[in-house]
Coordinates of C-alpha atoms in Angstrom, one line a residue:
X1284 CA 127.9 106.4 80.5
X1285 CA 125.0 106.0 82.4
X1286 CA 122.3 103.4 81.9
X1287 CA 119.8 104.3 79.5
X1288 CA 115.8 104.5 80.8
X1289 CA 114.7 103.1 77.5
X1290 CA 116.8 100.2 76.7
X1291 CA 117.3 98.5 80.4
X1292 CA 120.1 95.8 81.0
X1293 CA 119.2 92.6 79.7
X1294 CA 120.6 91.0 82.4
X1295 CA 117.8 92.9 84.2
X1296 CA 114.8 91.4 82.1
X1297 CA 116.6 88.3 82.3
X1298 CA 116.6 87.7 86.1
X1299 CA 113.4 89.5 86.0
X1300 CA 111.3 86.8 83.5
X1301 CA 113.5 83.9 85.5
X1302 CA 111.8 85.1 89.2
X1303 CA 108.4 85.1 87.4
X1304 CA 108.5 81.4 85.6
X1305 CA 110.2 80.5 89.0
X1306 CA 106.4 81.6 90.6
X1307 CA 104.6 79.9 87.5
X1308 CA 103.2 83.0 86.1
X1309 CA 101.6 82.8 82.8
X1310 CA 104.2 84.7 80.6
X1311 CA 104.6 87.1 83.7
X1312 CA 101.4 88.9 82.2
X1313 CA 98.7 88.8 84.2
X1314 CA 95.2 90.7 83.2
X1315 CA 93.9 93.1 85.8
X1316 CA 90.2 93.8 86.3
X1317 CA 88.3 96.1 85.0
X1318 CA 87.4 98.6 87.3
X1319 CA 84.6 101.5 86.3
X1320 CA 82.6 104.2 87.8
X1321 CA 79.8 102.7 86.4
X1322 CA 78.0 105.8 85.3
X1323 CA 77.3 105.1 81.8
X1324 CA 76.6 108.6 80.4
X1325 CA 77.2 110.1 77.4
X1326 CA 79.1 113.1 75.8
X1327 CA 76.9 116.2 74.2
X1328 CA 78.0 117.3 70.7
X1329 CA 79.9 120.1 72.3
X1330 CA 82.2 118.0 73.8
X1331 CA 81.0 119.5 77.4
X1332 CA 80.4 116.3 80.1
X1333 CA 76.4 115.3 80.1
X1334 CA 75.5 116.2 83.6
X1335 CA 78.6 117.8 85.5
X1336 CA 77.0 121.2 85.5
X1337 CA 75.4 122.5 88.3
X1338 CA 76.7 119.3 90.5
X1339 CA 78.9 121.0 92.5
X1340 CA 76.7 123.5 94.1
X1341 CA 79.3 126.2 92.3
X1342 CA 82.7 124.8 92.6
X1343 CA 83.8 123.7 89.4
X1344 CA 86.2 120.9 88.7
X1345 CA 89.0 119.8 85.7
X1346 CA 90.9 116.4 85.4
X1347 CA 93.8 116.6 84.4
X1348 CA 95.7 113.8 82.7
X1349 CA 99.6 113.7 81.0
X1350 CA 100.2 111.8 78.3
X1351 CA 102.5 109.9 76.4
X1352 CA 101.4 106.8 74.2
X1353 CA 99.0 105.9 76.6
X1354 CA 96.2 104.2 74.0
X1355 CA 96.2 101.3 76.1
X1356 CA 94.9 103.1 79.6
X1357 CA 93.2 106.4 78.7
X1358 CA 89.9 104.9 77.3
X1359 CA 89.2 103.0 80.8
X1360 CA 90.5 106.3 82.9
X1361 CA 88.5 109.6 81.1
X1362 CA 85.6 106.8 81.1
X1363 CA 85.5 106.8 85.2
X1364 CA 85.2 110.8 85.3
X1365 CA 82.9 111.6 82.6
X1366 CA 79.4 112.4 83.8
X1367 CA 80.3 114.5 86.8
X1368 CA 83.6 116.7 85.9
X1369 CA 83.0 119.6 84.3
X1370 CA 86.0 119.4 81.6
X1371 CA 89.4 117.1 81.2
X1372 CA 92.3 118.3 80.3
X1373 CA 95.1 116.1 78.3
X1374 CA 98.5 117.7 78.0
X1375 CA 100.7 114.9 75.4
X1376 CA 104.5 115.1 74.9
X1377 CA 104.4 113.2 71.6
X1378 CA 102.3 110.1 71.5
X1379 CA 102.8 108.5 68.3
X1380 CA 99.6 105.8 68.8
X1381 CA 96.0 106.7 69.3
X1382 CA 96.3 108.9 72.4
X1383 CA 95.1 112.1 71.1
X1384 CA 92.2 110.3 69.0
X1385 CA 91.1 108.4 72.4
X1386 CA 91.2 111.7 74.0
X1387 CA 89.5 113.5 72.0
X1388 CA 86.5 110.9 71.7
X1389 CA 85.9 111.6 75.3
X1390 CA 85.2 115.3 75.1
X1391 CA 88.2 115.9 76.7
X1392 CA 90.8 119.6 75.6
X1393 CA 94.0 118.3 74.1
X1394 CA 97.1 120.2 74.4
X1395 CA 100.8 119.5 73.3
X1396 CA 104.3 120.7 75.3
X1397 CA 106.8 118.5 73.3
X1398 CA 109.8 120.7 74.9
X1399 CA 110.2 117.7 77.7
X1400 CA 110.9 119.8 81.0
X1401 CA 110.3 117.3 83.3
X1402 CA 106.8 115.7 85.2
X1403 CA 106.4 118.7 87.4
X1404 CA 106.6 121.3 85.4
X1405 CA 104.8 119.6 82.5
X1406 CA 102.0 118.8 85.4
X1407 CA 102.1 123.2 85.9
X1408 CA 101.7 123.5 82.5
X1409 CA 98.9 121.4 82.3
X1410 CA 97.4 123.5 84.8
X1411 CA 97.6 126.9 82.9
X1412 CA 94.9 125.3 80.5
X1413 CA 92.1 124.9 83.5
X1414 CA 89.4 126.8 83.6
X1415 CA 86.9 125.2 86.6
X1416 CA 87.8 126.2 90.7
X1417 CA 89.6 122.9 91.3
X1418 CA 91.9 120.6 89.9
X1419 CA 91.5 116.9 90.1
X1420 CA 95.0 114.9 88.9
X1421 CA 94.9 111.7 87.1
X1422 CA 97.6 109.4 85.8
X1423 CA 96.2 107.3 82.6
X1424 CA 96.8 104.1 84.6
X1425 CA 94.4 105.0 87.1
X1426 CA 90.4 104.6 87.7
X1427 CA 88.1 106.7 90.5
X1428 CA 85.5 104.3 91.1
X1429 CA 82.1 104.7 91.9
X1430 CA 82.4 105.2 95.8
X1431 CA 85.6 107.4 94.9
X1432 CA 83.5 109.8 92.8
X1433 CA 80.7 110.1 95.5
X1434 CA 83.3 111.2 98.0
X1435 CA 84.7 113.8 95.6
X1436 CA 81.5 115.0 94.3
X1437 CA 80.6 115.6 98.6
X1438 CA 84.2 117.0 99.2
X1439 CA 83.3 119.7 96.5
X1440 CA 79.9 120.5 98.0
X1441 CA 82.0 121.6 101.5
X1442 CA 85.8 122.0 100.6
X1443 CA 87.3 125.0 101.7
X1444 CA 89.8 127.7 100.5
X1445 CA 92.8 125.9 102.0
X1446 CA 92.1 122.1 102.1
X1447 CA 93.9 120.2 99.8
X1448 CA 92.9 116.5 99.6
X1449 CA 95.1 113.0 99.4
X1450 CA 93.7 110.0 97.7
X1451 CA 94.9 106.3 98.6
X1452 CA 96.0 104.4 96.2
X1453 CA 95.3 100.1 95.3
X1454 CA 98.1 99.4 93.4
X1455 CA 97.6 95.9 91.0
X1456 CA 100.7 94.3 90.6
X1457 CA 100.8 91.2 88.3
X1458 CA 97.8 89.3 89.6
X1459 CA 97.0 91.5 93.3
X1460 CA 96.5 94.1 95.1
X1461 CA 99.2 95.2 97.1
X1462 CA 97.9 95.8 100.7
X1463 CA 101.6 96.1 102.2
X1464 CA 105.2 96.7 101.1
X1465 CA 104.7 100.6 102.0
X1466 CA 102.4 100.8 98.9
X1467 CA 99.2 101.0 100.6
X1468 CA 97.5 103.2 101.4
X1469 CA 100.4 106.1 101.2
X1470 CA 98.1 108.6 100.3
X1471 CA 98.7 111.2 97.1
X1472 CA 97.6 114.7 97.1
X1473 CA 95.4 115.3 93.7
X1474 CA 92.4 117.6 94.3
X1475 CA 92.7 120.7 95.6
X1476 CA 91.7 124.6 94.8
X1477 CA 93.1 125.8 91.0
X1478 CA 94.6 128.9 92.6
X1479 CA 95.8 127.2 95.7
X1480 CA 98.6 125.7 94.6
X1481 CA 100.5 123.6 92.0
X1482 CA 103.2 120.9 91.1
X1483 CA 106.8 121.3 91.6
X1484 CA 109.2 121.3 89.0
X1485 CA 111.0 118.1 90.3
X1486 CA 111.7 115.9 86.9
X1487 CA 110.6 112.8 88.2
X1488 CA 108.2 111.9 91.7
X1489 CA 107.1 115.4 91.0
X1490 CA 104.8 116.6 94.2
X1491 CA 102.0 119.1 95.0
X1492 CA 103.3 122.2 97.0
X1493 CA 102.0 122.4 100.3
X1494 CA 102.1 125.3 102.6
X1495 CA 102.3 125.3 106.4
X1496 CA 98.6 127.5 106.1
X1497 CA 96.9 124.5 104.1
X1498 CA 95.2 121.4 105.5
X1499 CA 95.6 118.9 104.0
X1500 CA 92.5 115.8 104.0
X1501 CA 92.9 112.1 103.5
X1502 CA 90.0 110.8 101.5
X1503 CA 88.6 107.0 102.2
X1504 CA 87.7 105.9 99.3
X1505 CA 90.5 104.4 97.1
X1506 CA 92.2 105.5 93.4
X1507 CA 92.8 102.3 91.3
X1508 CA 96.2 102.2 89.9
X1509 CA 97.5 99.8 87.6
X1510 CA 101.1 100.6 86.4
X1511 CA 102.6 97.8 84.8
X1512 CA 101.6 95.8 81.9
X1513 CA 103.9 92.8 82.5
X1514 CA 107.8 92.7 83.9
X1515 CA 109.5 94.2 81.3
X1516 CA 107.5 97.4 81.3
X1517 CA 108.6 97.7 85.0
X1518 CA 112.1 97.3 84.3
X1519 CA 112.2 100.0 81.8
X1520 CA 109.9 102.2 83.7
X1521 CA 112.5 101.6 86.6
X1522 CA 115.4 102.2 84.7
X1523 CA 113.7 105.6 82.8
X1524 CA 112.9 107.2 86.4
X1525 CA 116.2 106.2 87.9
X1526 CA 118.1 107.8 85.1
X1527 CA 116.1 110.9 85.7
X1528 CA 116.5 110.9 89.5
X1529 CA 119.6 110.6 89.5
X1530 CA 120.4 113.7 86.5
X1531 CA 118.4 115.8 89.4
X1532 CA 120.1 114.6 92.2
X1533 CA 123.8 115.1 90.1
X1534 CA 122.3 118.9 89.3
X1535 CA 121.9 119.8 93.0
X1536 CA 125.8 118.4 94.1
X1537 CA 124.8 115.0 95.3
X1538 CA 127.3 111.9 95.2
X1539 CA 127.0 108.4 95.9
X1540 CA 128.9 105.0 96.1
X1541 CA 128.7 101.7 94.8
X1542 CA 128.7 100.2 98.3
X1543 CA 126.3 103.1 99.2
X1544 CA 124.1 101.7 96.3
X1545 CA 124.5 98.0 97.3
X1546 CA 123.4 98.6 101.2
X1547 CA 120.5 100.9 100.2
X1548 CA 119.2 98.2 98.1
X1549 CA 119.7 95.2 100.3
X1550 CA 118.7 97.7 102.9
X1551 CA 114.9 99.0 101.0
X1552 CA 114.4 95.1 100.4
X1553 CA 114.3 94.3 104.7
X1554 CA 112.4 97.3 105.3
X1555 CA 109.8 96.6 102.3
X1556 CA 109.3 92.7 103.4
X1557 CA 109.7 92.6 106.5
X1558 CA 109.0 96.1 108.4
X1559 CA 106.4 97.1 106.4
X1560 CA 105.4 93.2 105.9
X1561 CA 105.5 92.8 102.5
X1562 CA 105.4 89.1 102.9
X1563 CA 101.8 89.4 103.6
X1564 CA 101.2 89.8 99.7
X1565 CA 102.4 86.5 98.9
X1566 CA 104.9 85.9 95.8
X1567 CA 103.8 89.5 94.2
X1568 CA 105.0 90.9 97.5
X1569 CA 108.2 89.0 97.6
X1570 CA 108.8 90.0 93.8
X1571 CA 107.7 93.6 93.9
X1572 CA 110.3 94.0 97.0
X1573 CA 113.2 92.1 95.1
X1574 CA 112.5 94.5 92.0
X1575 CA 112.2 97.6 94.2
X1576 CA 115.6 96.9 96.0
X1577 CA 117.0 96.8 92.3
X1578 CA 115.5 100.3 91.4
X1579 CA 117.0 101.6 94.4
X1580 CA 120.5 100.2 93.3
X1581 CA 120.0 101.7 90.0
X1582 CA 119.2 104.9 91.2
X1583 CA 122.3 105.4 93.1
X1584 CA 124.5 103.8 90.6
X1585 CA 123.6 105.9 87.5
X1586 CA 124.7 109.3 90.4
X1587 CA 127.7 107.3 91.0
X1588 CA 128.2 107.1 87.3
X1589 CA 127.7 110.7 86.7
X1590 CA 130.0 111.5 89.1
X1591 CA 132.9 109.4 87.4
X1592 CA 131.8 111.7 84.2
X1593 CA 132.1 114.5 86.2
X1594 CA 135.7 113.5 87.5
X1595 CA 137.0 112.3 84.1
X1596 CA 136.2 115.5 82.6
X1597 CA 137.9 117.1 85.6
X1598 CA 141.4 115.4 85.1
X1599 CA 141.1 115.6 80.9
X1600 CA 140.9 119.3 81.4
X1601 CA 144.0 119.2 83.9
X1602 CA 145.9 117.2 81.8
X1603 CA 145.1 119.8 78.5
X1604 CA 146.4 122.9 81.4
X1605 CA 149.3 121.0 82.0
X1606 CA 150.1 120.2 78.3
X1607 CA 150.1 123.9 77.5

């Protein structure tokens, strides 16, 4: 049985909330800034963005966001595009909080897949429902600030048929900005031409498709990310994406080992603090590389574990041949 994403080991959280009071975290929540484009404008009747038309000098541009229970980020990210994109695009998979009504307040087309197929292909379905040139990809626990949107606004003045563009991202992680670690700047591709290309179908770290013909364009100007509420929410985000890695990896024939897990981990937690000098980012640093060391256990474990499914279902249906 593997480990389930939603209900992570409490041994997990445990270890977790001990590492935090050992740091002398308040309650291992920590309150990021606020972070806006500062563009205060407001929304016409028609739901269509106050001053995004005409911006572009004719390329047109959608944000897209997926959604699920996301009450608590959405407000702060459709606030940092509105004013200069031409429509936003919310595809939900069954928020059961104030998602769609936050959404809708913003102007923004809401849509519902609840048939879960995965992040990339609910990312391609998500892009069936634009309708502007390009396609600008948000997470709801991210924020395009000011100098961000200015860089966008110029790329879509100039961009090219075959240019696809990566963003940087400033990750907040319990009280800093992680500079290090191999977080930063690891550059995401998110805008690029609506009939250029799309998402993979991959169910979890789902990527745009690029082609050899493509160029692809690092942007300067960073995306604000902030993915964890507190320690907890990691954990279970962990646990939730490891599960479905490893269900994909499983699909395509792949195996693993315990002791393949173990060395991986202790392995990611060298390379994270001390290649790519994660100890340059202080306690956060030191926690965010013991945490991701555990993820990459977990990942390799829960294949393992579906393997030893795989095997015991193997021999039970020997064992029936036999009994015949």
């Amino acid at each position: 049985m593997a480990f389930s994403g939603m209900d992570p080991p409490c041994y997990v959280v445990g270890v977790a909330i001990a590492l935090g009071r050992l740091f002398d975290w308040d309650a291992i929540k920590i309150n990021r800034p606020a972070v806006h484009a500062g563009m205060g404008l407001h929304l016409k009747n028609d739901g269509c963005f106050k001053g995004a038309c005409m911006i572009h000098d004719g390329h047109t541009v959608t944000a897209l966001v997926i959604t699920k229970n996301e009450e608590t980020h959405l407000s702060e990210c459709l606030a940092s595009v509105i004013g200069w994109v031409d429509e936003v695009v919310v595809l939900d998979s069954g928020s059961t909080d104030r998602t769609k009504e936050i959404a809708e307040q913003y102007g923004a087309r809401f849509y519902q897949n609840l048939e879960w197929q995965g992040f990339g292909r609910q990312r391609q379905i998500a892009q069936d429902y634009v309708t502007s040139s390009w396609c600008f990809w948000l997470d709801a626990d991210e924020r395009v600030t000011s100098a961000l949107r200015d860089e966008i606004l110029s790329v879509l003045r100039q961009g090219t048929a075959n240019n696809v563009y990566a963003i940087p991202r400033l990750n907040w992680f319990f009280g800093r900005f992680i500079r290090h670690c191999g977080w930063y700047p690891k550059p995401v591709v998110r805008l690029y031409p609506l009939a250029l290309t799309h998402y993979d179908d991959a169910n979890v770290h789902e990527q745009v498709e690029i082609r050899d013909s493509f160029c692809v364009k690092t942007l300067v100007n960073d995306l604000m990310h902030y993915p964890y509420k507190d320690l907890r929410h990691y954990v279970t985000k962990s646990a939730s994406y490891a599960n479905d890695w490893a269900k994909m990896k499983d699909a395509e024939g792949k195996k693993s080992s315990l002791v393949g897990a173990f060395f991986r981990a202790v392995l990611r937690f060298f390379r994270m603090y001390l290649f790519q000098k994660g100890m340059l980012d202080g306690k956060q640093g030191f926690l965010l590389c013991v945490l991701s060391s555990y993820y990459t256990f977990l990942k390799y474990a829960e294949l393992w574990i579906l393997g030893q499914d795989k095997e015991k279902e193997i021999r039970n249906r020997h064992l029936q041949e036999r009994q015949k």
